[in-house]
């Protein structure tokens, strides 16, 4: 192994929020170095290739640097931009989208300012906490970056404020009933994770105990004691995951208390959330995201709308208020079932859910189903060539693309851009202090 120490200045941030420096033509990514900051960096090479770049010392400080408010920031893998002031985080996200559109789609478009939060803390409504035994005590915390070492924490600045009390009381109840965390090596013990889901609008909180075994010893008394300590909890679910895996949830579940679901509200619509259903994790930004998308669709009330990749139908159902009818296509059956239930509790009669692959659906109905407006919100891997080709053939007047990955967004726009004009590109900050960016793109059919 060959090493060298260099003094270099970062000129940009990469997709993961690392500083980018260049050394003799080599592009190097360095954690915790901001643009215009100079650092003393150790480069390790093996077999002629760069293996690791480590910041030994920061020599200058950017005007955008702030001291992270979270004491666990340097160890926790959750956030990666907390050393950058919030305004600069929003600008970083805007530029990231703009650069990727240029690079992958040859689209030079002035991306709008990122829609941020007024107070970018304590927003997260789904808190998943690993549980471990440390020195004979049950502890909760986070895994140190790239490891399975649990670092106990007593606070997290992004989680809903109501979660912390529940986590602490859970630990005390475990101690009282001598219930232990699951040990991955000995494969003994009970609890693997505790998950808390909160409703922003209603006073409802769900707790999910993920256990490695079926029966929690003294379950009824344990539950009674826990609920006495946490009267704010409205439902408790036990999820059983016996597998040797990093996946948090197992298949089997039982409701221990309450209805097994909570309800939250987006605009004037209610949505049920169960332990397994997908629901956006930033309830404050979700309304801004959907409002941006629905505004771009400029619905007048007489449109036939498609919500592709609809999940539990949140976007399409919100849009149904402003359209003639909405077809929602989603491949996961459980999500569709949630969606049907969601349209029923809101008395929505102009929405139809279809369980299908979006590509297959659009190809199948290419001759008998025309849409005026299409919302599409695919997963990180983006859409498919076939879907986009079928979409162009369907020729809706408007397409609103909601993307959680600007790389695949750019790729997909490069296909749409011949027939569709970009009206606006608006990033929305759903995950402050991370490099993640959500983007809404409005497109209209060229004349
Ligand atoms: N619009 C929703 C969900 C977006 S997540 C919301 O805002 O909450 C993307 C969704 O696409 C997931 O629910 C996933 O199950 C679904 N999905 C992924 N591939 C799909 C495909 N090929 N066809 C239909 N749905 C798909």
Short mmCIF file of C-alpha atoms and ligand atoms in Angstrom, two decimals:
data_model
loop_
_atom_site.label_atom_id
_atom_site.label_comp_id
_atom_site.label_asym_id
_atom_site.label_seq_id
_atom_site.Cartn_x
_atom_site.Cartn_y
_atom_site.Cartn_z
CA UNK A 1 0.00 0.00 0.00
CA UNK A 2 1.28 3.44 -0.96
CA UNK A 3 0.13 6.59 0.82
CA UNK A 4 0.57 10.28 0.35
CA UNK A 5 -0.56 13.39 2.10
CA UNK A 6 -1.82 16.31 0.01
CA UNK A 7 -3.32 19.74 0.65
CA UNK A 8 -6.30 20.28 -1.64
CA UNK A 9 -9.37 22.47 -1.93
CA UNK A 10 -12.86 21.09 -2.56
CA UNK A 11 -14.71 22.67 -5.49
CA UNK A 12 -18.10 20.97 -5.17
CA UNK A 13 -20.07 18.37 -3.24
CA UNK A 14 -20.81 14.96 -4.70
CA UNK A 15 -24.18 13.18 -4.64
CA UNK A 16 -23.55 11.96 -1.10
CA UNK A 17 -22.49 15.33 0.26
CA UNK A 18 -18.74 14.64 0.18
CA UNK A 19 -16.28 17.28 -0.94
CA UNK A 20 -14.80 16.74 -4.41
CA UNK A 21 -11.10 17.50 -4.85
CA UNK A 22 -8.75 16.79 -7.71
CA UNK A 23 -5.21 15.49 -7.33
CA UNK A 24 -3.11 15.18 -10.48
CA UNK A 25 -6.14 14.42 -12.62
CA UNK A 26 -7.61 12.04 -10.05
CA UNK A 27 -11.07 12.88 -8.68
CA UNK A 28 -11.29 12.23 -4.97
CA UNK A 29 -14.28 12.37 -2.59
CA UNK A 30 -13.65 13.53 0.96
CA UNK A 31 -16.07 13.38 3.89
CA UNK A 32 -16.70 16.55 5.86
CA UNK A 33 -15.06 18.94 3.40
CA UNK A 34 -17.18 21.70 1.88
CA UNK A 35 -16.61 23.62 -1.37
CA UNK A 36 -13.86 26.25 -0.97
CA UNK A 37 -12.47 24.48 2.05
CA UNK A 38 -8.88 23.32 1.97
CA UNK A 39 -7.92 20.13 3.74
CA UNK A 40 -4.89 18.03 4.54
CA UNK A 41 -5.89 14.70 3.03
CA UNK A 42 -4.31 11.26 3.27
CA UNK A 43 -4.66 9.20 0.11
CA UNK A 44 -4.10 5.44 0.34
CA UNK A 45 -3.45 3.49 -2.85
CA UNK A 46 -3.45 -0.25 -3.41
CA UNK A 47 -2.42 -1.87 -6.70
CA UNK A 48 -2.17 1.59 -8.24
CA UNK A 49 -5.77 2.46 -7.36
CA UNK A 50 -7.06 4.91 -4.77
CA UNK A 51 -8.44 2.94 -1.84
CA UNK A 52 -9.26 5.56 0.71
CA UNK A 53 -9.19 9.33 1.13
CA UNK A 54 -9.27 10.61 4.68
CA UNK A 55 -9.38 14.18 5.91
CA UNK A 56 -6.62 14.63 8.48
CA UNK A 57 -7.18 18.31 9.11
CA UNK A 58 -9.37 21.04 7.75
CA UNK A 59 -7.19 24.04 6.95
CA UNK A 60 -9.85 26.61 6.04
CA UNK A 61 -13.52 26.98 6.81
CA UNK A 62 -16.38 27.76 4.41
CA UNK A 63 -18.78 30.59 5.24
CA UNK A 64 -21.54 28.01 4.87
CA UNK A 65 -20.15 25.69 7.53
CA UNK A 66 -22.12 25.35 10.76
CA UNK A 67 -21.52 23.35 13.89
CA UNK A 68 -23.93 20.39 13.67
CA UNK A 69 -26.52 20.61 16.43
CA UNK A 70 -26.54 16.83 16.79
CA UNK A 71 -23.82 15.43 19.06
CA UNK A 72 -23.95 12.06 17.25
CA UNK A 73 -23.58 13.50 13.76
CA UNK A 74 -20.04 12.33 13.06
CA UNK A 75 -20.87 8.73 13.97
CA UNK A 76 -24.46 8.28 12.82
CA UNK A 77 -25.16 7.34 9.23
CA UNK A 78 -28.55 9.05 9.24
CA UNK A 79 -27.66 12.61 8.21
CA UNK A 80 -24.76 13.74 6.02
CA UNK A 81 -25.22 17.48 5.46
CA UNK A 82 -25.69 18.83 8.96
CA UNK A 83 -22.36 20.66 8.78
CA UNK A 84 -23.78 22.82 5.98
CA UNK A 85 -26.19 25.64 6.84
CA UNK A 86 -29.76 24.95 5.81
CA UNK A 87 -29.98 27.58 3.06
CA UNK A 88 -26.83 26.15 1.49
CA UNK A 89 -28.27 22.62 1.76
CA UNK A 90 -31.27 23.77 -0.27
CA UNK A 91 -29.05 25.38 -2.89
CA UNK A 92 -26.89 22.23 -3.02
CA UNK A 93 -30.01 20.20 -3.84
CA UNK A 94 -31.09 22.66 -6.53
CA UNK A 95 -27.66 22.51 -8.17
CA UNK A 96 -27.54 18.73 -7.89
CA UNK A 97 -30.74 18.42 -9.92
CA UNK A 98 -29.63 21.05 -12.41
CA UNK A 99 -26.25 19.40 -12.98
CA UNK A 100 -27.72 15.92 -13.37
CA UNK A 101 -30.26 17.14 -15.91
CA UNK A 102 -27.44 18.69 -17.87
CA UNK A 103 -25.14 15.70 -17.58
CA UNK A 104 -27.57 12.86 -18.32
CA UNK A 105 -30.27 14.50 -20.41
CA UNK A 106 -28.44 17.44 -22.01
CA UNK A 107 -31.19 19.62 -20.60
CA UNK A 108 -30.11 23.10 -19.58
CA UNK A 109 -32.99 24.29 -17.52
CA UNK A 110 -32.98 26.76 -14.66
CA UNK A 111 -34.17 24.63 -11.75
CA UNK A 112 -36.33 26.49 -9.22
CA UNK A 113 -35.31 27.11 -5.64
CA UNK A 114 -35.69 24.06 -3.41
CA UNK A 115 -38.81 24.21 -1.27
CA UNK A 116 -37.45 23.83 2.24
CA UNK A 117 -38.77 23.68 5.79
CA UNK A 118 -39.19 26.61 8.11
CA UNK A 119 -37.85 24.57 10.99
CA UNK A 120 -36.01 21.54 9.62
CA UNK A 121 -36.04 19.52 12.87
CA UNK A 122 -38.28 16.96 14.58
CA UNK A 123 -40.34 16.25 11.47
CA UNK A 124 -39.91 12.52 10.96
CA UNK A 125 -43.09 10.54 11.59
CA UNK A 126 -41.58 7.05 11.33
CA UNK A 127 -38.81 6.22 13.76
CA UNK A 128 -37.10 2.83 13.52
CA UNK A 129 -34.72 2.12 16.34
CA UNK A 130 -32.48 -0.95 16.70
CA UNK A 131 -32.43 -2.56 20.16
CA UNK A 132 -29.37 -4.28 21.68
CA UNK A 133 -28.00 -5.51 24.99
CA UNK A 134 -24.95 -3.55 26.01
CA UNK A 135 -23.17 -4.47 29.26
CA UNK A 136 -26.26 -6.24 30.57
CA UNK A 137 -28.57 -3.32 29.80
CA UNK A 138 -31.08 -2.95 27.04
CA UNK A 139 -30.10 -0.05 24.79
CA UNK A 140 -31.52 1.70 21.76
CA UNK A 141 -29.62 3.91 19.36
CA UNK A 142 -28.28 3.92 15.84
CA UNK A 143 -25.78 1.81 13.97
CA UNK A 144 -22.40 3.43 13.49
CA UNK A 145 -21.81 4.14 9.78
CA UNK A 146 -21.24 0.91 7.80
CA UNK A 147 -21.32 -1.32 10.90
CA UNK A 148 -23.67 -3.17 13.19
CA UNK A 149 -22.24 -1.49 16.29
CA UNK A 150 -25.01 0.19 18.20
CA UNK A 151 -24.28 3.67 19.50
CA UNK A 152 -26.83 4.53 22.21
CA UNK A 153 -28.37 7.97 21.88
CA UNK A 154 -30.68 9.96 24.08
CA UNK A 155 -32.00 12.22 21.37
CA UNK A 156 -32.40 12.55 17.62
CA UNK A 157 -33.02 15.96 16.11
CA UNK A 158 -35.13 14.83 13.19
CA UNK A 159 -37.56 12.47 14.89
CA UNK A 160 -41.03 13.54 16.04
CA UNK A 161 -40.68 14.85 19.60
CA UNK A 162 -43.25 12.39 20.85
CA UNK A 163 -41.06 9.37 20.05
CA UNK A 164 -38.32 9.81 22.63
CA UNK A 165 -40.51 9.36 25.68
CA UNK A 166 -41.89 6.12 24.22
CA UNK A 167 -38.40 4.75 23.50
CA UNK A 168 -37.20 5.51 27.03
CA UNK A 169 -40.29 3.99 28.64
CA UNK A 170 -39.96 0.91 26.44
CA UNK A 171 -36.44 0.35 27.79
CA UNK A 172 -37.59 0.77 31.39
CA UNK A 173 -40.44 -1.69 30.88
CA UNK A 174 -38.03 -4.23 29.39
CA UNK A 175 -35.76 -3.87 32.42
CA UNK A 176 -38.71 -4.30 34.75
CA UNK A 177 -39.83 -7.50 33.03
CA UNK A 178 -36.26 -8.73 32.41
CA UNK A 179 -36.84 -8.92 28.69
CA UNK A 180 -33.72 -8.69 26.56
CA UNK A 181 -32.78 -7.54 23.11
CA UNK A 182 -32.15 -10.13 20.43
CA UNK A 183 -28.50 -11.08 20.07
CA UNK A 184 -27.48 -11.68 16.46
CA UNK A 185 -24.59 -14.00 17.44
CA UNK A 186 -26.23 -16.24 20.05
CA UNK A 187 -29.63 -15.82 18.33
CA UNK A 188 -31.28 -15.44 21.73
CA UNK A 189 -33.37 -12.64 23.21
CA UNK A 190 -36.59 -10.93 22.20
CA UNK A 191 -36.55 -7.45 20.70
CA UNK A 192 -34.84 -6.47 17.45
CA UNK A 193 -36.35 -3.07 16.71
CA UNK A 194 -38.95 -0.72 18.03
CA UNK A 195 -40.79 1.32 15.41
CA UNK A 196 -42.90 4.34 16.19
CA UNK A 197 -45.29 5.91 13.69
CA UNK A 198 -46.95 9.17 14.59
CA UNK A 199 -49.88 11.02 13.10
CA UNK A 200 -49.33 14.72 12.69
CA UNK A 201 -52.99 15.62 12.53
CA UNK A 202 -54.60 13.19 14.95
CA UNK A 203 -53.45 12.28 18.44
CA UNK A 204 -52.57 8.77 17.29
CA UNK A 205 -49.34 6.83 17.68
CA UNK A 206 -48.50 3.27 16.63
CA UNK A 207 -45.74 1.23 18.21
CA UNK A 208 -44.38 -1.87 16.49
CA UNK A 209 -42.25 -4.30 18.50
CA UNK A 210 -40.17 -6.31 16.09
CA UNK A 211 -39.31 -9.53 17.90
CA UNK A 212 -37.20 -12.56 17.05
CA UNK A 213 -39.62 -14.94 18.78
CA UNK A 214 -43.35 -15.58 18.67
CA UNK A 215 -44.20 -15.24 22.32
CA UNK A 216 -43.08 -12.40 24.51
CA UNK A 217 -42.87 -13.87 28.04
CA UNK A 218 -45.49 -12.26 30.28
CA UNK A 219 -46.81 -10.39 27.26
CA UNK A 220 -50.06 -9.13 28.78
CA UNK A 221 -48.41 -7.69 31.90
CA UNK A 222 -45.55 -6.25 29.87
CA UNK A 223 -48.00 -4.57 27.54
CA UNK A 224 -50.12 -3.26 30.40
CA UNK A 225 -47.08 -1.75 32.09
CA UNK A 226 -45.84 -0.23 28.84
CA UNK A 227 -49.21 1.34 28.03
CA UNK A 228 -49.51 2.70 31.54
CA UNK A 229 -46.20 4.47 31.02
CA UNK A 230 -47.21 5.59 27.51
CA UNK A 231 -50.92 6.40 27.47
CA UNK A 232 -50.37 8.39 24.26
CA UNK A 233 -49.85 5.14 22.31
CA UNK A 234 -53.09 4.22 20.54
CA UNK A 235 -52.12 0.92 18.95
CA UNK A 236 -49.39 -1.72 19.38
CA UNK A 237 -48.38 -4.33 16.82
CA UNK A 238 -45.95 -7.22 17.23
CA UNK A 239 -44.03 -8.09 14.10
CA UNK A 240 -42.12 -11.36 14.16
CA UNK A 241 -38.86 -11.59 12.27
CA UNK A 242 -36.93 -14.80 12.94
CA UNK A 243 -34.68 -14.58 9.92
CA UNK A 244 -30.97 -13.79 9.91
CA UNK A 245 -31.33 -10.61 7.89
CA UNK A 246 -30.91 -6.85 7.83
CA UNK A 247 -34.50 -6.42 6.68
CA UNK A 248 -36.33 -4.96 9.64
CA UNK A 249 -39.85 -6.36 9.30
CA UNK A 250 -40.88 -10.00 9.12
CA UNK A 251 -43.99 -11.43 7.48
CA UNK A 252 -45.99 -12.44 10.52
CA UNK A 253 -47.79 -9.88 12.64
CA UNK A 254 -50.32 -9.65 15.41
CA UNK A 255 -52.13 -6.69 16.85
CA UNK A 256 -51.52 -6.46 20.59
CA UNK A 257 -53.57 -3.36 21.27
CA UNK A 258 -55.92 -1.05 19.39
CA UNK A 259 -56.83 -1.27 15.72
CA UNK A 260 -53.39 -1.93 14.23
CA UNK A 261 -53.47 1.32 12.31
CA UNK A 262 -53.38 5.07 12.73
CA UNK A 263 -54.86 7.81 10.63
CA UNK A 264 -53.23 10.99 9.37
CA UNK A 265 -54.46 13.80 7.19
CA UNK A 266 -53.12 15.39 4.00
CA UNK A 267 -55.03 18.54 3.02
CA UNK A 268 -58.62 17.56 3.84
CA UNK A 269 -58.22 13.82 3.28
CA UNK A 270 -57.63 11.06 5.80
CA UNK A 271 -55.19 8.23 5.21
CA UNK A 272 -54.81 5.02 7.17
CA UNK A 273 -51.29 3.94 7.99
CA UNK A 274 -50.53 0.36 9.02
CA UNK A 275 -47.25 -1.11 10.24
CA UNK A 276 -46.25 -2.12 6.71
CA UNK A 277 -47.82 0.53 4.52
CA UNK A 278 -45.69 3.14 2.84
CA UNK A 279 -46.38 6.70 3.89
CA UNK A 280 -44.19 9.75 3.27
CA UNK A 281 -42.04 10.32 6.35
CA UNK A 282 -42.09 14.12 6.37
CA UNK A 283 -45.73 15.10 6.95
CA UNK A 284 -45.02 18.85 6.75
CA UNK A 285 -43.26 18.69 3.40
CA UNK A 286 -45.62 16.15 1.90
CA UNK A 287 -48.35 18.76 1.55
CA UNK A 288 -45.91 21.11 -0.17
CA UNK A 289 -44.80 18.28 -2.46
CA UNK A 290 -48.32 17.31 -3.47
CA UNK A 291 -49.47 20.91 -3.77
CA UNK A 292 -46.56 21.59 -6.12
CA UNK A 293 -47.47 18.53 -8.19
CA UNK A 294 -51.20 19.28 -8.31
CA UNK A 295 -50.61 22.96 -9.13
CA UNK A 296 -48.37 21.96 -12.03
CA UNK A 297 -51.12 19.70 -13.35
CA UNK A 298 -53.39 22.79 -13.49
CA UNK A 299 -56.52 20.64 -13.27
CA UNK A 300 -59.82 22.26 -14.23
CA UNK A 301 -62.17 19.49 -13.16
CA UNK A 302 -62.93 17.73 -16.44
CA UNK A 303 -59.71 15.71 -16.84
CA UNK A 304 -59.14 11.99 -16.94
CA UNK A 305 -56.09 11.42 -14.76
CA UNK A 306 -53.62 8.58 -14.28
CA UNK A 307 -51.63 8.22 -11.06
CA UNK A 308 -48.88 5.76 -12.01
CA UNK A 309 -46.87 4.14 -9.20
CA UNK A 310 -49.59 5.28 -6.85
CA UNK A 311 -48.67 3.52 -3.59
CA UNK A 312 -51.64 3.93 -1.24
CA UNK A 313 -53.03 6.58 -3.55
CA UNK A 314 -52.07 9.72 -1.68
CA UNK A 315 -51.30 11.85 -4.77
CA UNK A 316 -54.13 10.57 -6.96
CA UNK A 317 -56.74 10.83 -4.22
CA UNK A 318 -55.69 14.40 -3.41
CA UNK A 319 -55.91 15.20 -7.13
CA UNK A 320 -59.31 13.48 -7.51
CA UNK A 321 -60.94 16.50 -5.93
CA UNK A 322 -59.91 18.58 -8.95
CA UNK A 323 -60.47 16.10 -11.79
CA UNK A 324 -63.22 14.14 -13.52
CA UNK A 325 -61.74 10.80 -12.59
CA UNK A 326 -58.47 9.21 -11.53
CA UNK A 327 -57.05 5.77 -12.28
CA UNK A 328 -54.39 4.69 -9.81
CA UNK A 329 -52.00 1.91 -10.83
CA UNK A 330 -49.83 0.18 -8.26
CA UNK A 331 -48.12 -3.20 -8.37
CA UNK A 332 -48.25 -4.04 -4.63
CA UNK A 333 -51.63 -5.49 -3.77
CA UNK A 334 -51.56 -4.46 -0.10
CA UNK A 335 -50.89 -0.83 -1.05
CA UNK A 336 -53.85 -0.92 -3.45
CA UNK A 337 -56.08 -2.35 -0.73
CA UNK A 338 -55.01 0.49 1.59
CA UNK A 339 -55.78 2.88 -1.25
CA UNK A 340 -59.29 1.52 -1.77
CA UNK A 341 -59.93 1.86 1.94
CA UNK A 342 -58.53 5.40 1.83
CA UNK A 343 -60.85 6.42 -0.98
CA UNK A 344 -63.81 4.92 0.91
CA UNK A 345 -63.20 6.80 4.18
CA UNK A 346 -62.99 10.03 2.20
CA UNK A 347 -66.12 9.26 0.17
CA UNK A 348 -64.21 9.53 -3.08
CA UNK A 349 -66.20 8.03 -5.92
CA UNK A 350 -64.20 9.04 -8.96
CA UNK A 351 -61.04 7.03 -8.21
CA UNK A 352 -60.29 3.51 -9.40
CA UNK A 353 -57.36 1.41 -8.21
CA UNK A 354 -55.74 -1.13 -10.51
CA UNK A 355 -53.26 -3.73 -9.25
CA UNK A 356 -50.80 -3.98 -12.10
CA UNK A 357 -47.37 -3.17 -13.36
CA UNK A 358 -47.60 0.37 -14.77
CA UNK A 359 -45.83 -0.53 -17.99
CA UNK A 360 -48.08 -3.51 -18.66
CA UNK A 361 -51.14 -1.46 -17.80
CA UNK A 362 -50.34 1.38 -20.17
CA UNK A 363 -49.36 -0.94 -23.03
CA UNK A 364 -52.50 -3.05 -22.54
CA UNK A 365 -54.82 -0.06 -22.65
CA UNK A 366 -53.07 1.89 -25.32
CA UNK A 367 -56.07 1.89 -27.66
CA UNK A 368 -58.96 2.26 -25.26
CA UNK A 369 -57.80 4.57 -22.50
CA UNK A 370 -56.54 8.10 -23.08
CA UNK A 371 -55.40 10.32 -20.24
CA UNK A 372 -55.35 14.11 -20.10
CA UNK A 373 -52.95 14.31 -17.18
CA UNK A 374 -50.50 11.74 -15.82
CA UNK A 375 -48.81 11.85 -12.43
CA UNK A 376 -45.91 9.45 -12.15
CA UNK A 377 -43.95 8.77 -8.97
CA UNK A 378 -41.71 5.76 -9.64
CA UNK A 379 -39.29 4.21 -7.13
CA UNK A 380 -35.57 5.08 -7.11
CA UNK A 381 -34.79 3.03 -10.18
CA UNK A 382 -37.11 5.25 -12.20
CA UNK A 383 -39.50 4.20 -14.93
CA UNK A 384 -38.94 1.96 -17.95
CA UNK A 385 -38.36 2.71 -21.63
CA UNK A 386 -41.53 0.79 -22.46
CA UNK A 387 -43.60 2.82 -20.02
CA UNK A 388 -42.24 6.10 -21.35
CA UNK A 389 -42.80 5.07 -24.96
CA UNK A 390 -46.37 4.03 -24.18
CA UNK A 391 -46.86 7.29 -22.30
CA UNK A 392 -45.70 9.34 -25.27
CA UNK A 393 -48.11 7.37 -27.46
CA UNK A 394 -50.92 8.07 -25.01
CA UNK A 395 -49.97 11.75 -25.39
CA UNK A 396 -51.51 13.30 -22.27
CA UNK A 397 -51.51 17.11 -22.33
CA UNK A 398 -49.58 17.18 -19.07
CA UNK A 399 -47.19 14.92 -17.25
CA UNK A 400 -46.14 15.59 -13.68
CA UNK A 401 -43.12 13.52 -12.75
CA UNK A 402 -42.36 13.21 -9.03
CA UNK A 403 -38.94 11.74 -8.52
CA UNK A 404 -36.95 10.53 -5.51
CA UNK A 405 -33.80 10.07 -7.58
CA UNK A 406 -32.57 12.83 -9.91
CA UNK A 407 -30.26 10.43 -11.78
CA UNK A 408 -33.09 8.26 -13.09
CA UNK A 409 -35.27 11.35 -13.47
CA UNK A 410 -32.72 12.82 -15.89
CA UNK A 411 -32.52 9.54 -17.80
CA UNK A 412 -36.31 9.36 -18.14
CA UNK A 413 -36.61 13.03 -19.13
CA UNK A 414 -34.13 12.46 -21.93
CA UNK A 415 -36.79 10.19 -23.47
CA UNK A 416 -39.74 12.48 -22.82
CA UNK A 417 -38.05 15.70 -23.90
CA UNK A 418 -38.57 15.26 -27.66
CA UNK A 419 -42.35 15.35 -27.34
CA UNK A 420 -42.70 17.22 -24.05
CA UNK A 421 -41.59 20.68 -23.02
CA UNK A 422 -40.39 21.18 -19.48
CA UNK A 423 -42.43 23.81 -17.72
CA UNK A 424 -40.84 23.76 -14.29
CA UNK A 425 -38.41 21.70 -12.23
CA UNK A 426 -38.96 22.15 -8.50
CA UNK A 427 -36.94 20.31 -5.85
CA UNK A 428 -38.65 19.73 -2.51
CA UNK A 429 -36.69 18.97 0.63
CA UNK A 430 -38.30 15.92 2.18
CA UNK A 431 -35.16 14.86 4.10
CA UNK A 432 -33.34 17.88 5.56
CA UNK A 433 -29.67 17.32 6.54
CA UNK A 434 -29.27 14.51 4.02
CA UNK A 435 -28.21 14.67 0.39
CA UNK A 436 -31.54 13.19 -0.71
CA UNK A 437 -33.64 15.35 -3.01
CA UNK A 438 -37.19 14.94 -4.24
CA UNK A 439 -38.05 16.70 -7.50
CA UNK A 440 -41.31 17.63 -9.18
CA UNK A 441 -41.22 18.23 -12.92
CA UNK A 442 -44.11 19.66 -14.90
CA UNK A 443 -44.16 18.80 -18.62
CA UNK A 444 -46.60 19.70 -21.35
CA UNK A 445 -47.15 18.23 -24.79
CA UNK A 446 -45.39 20.19 -27.53
CA UNK A 447 -47.65 21.61 -30.21
N1 LIG B 1 -47.00 8.03 -4.93
C1 LIG B 1 -46.90 7.32 -3.68
C2 LIG B 1 -45.89 6.17 -3.68
C3 LIG B 1 -44.63 6.36 -4.42
S1 LIG B 1 -43.42 5.11 -4.08
C4 LIG B 1 -46.64 8.28 -2.54
O1 LIG B 1 -46.32 9.44 -2.74
O2 LIG B 1 -46.80 7.86 -1.39
C5 LIG B 1 -43.41 4.21 -5.58
C6 LIG B 1 -44.49 3.16 -5.67
O3 LIG B 1 -44.37 2.49 -6.93
C7 LIG B 1 -44.41 2.06 -4.63
O4 LIG B 1 -45.65 1.96 -3.98
C8 LIG B 1 -44.10 0.77 -5.44
O5 LIG B 1 -44.74 -0.37 -4.90
C9 LIG B 1 -44.69 1.11 -6.79
N2 LIG B 1 -44.14 0.41 -7.94
C10 LIG B 1 -42.85 0.06 -8.17
N3 LIG B 1 -42.71 -0.49 -9.39
C11 LIG B 1 -43.93 -0.49 -9.95
C12 LIG B 1 -44.44 -0.92 -11.22
N4 LIG B 1 -43.62 -1.44 -12.11
N5 LIG B 1 -45.73 -0.76 -11.48
C13 LIG B 1 -46.56 -0.21 -10.56
N6 LIG B 1 -46.14 0.22 -9.34
C14 LIG B 1 -44.86 0.08 -9.04
#
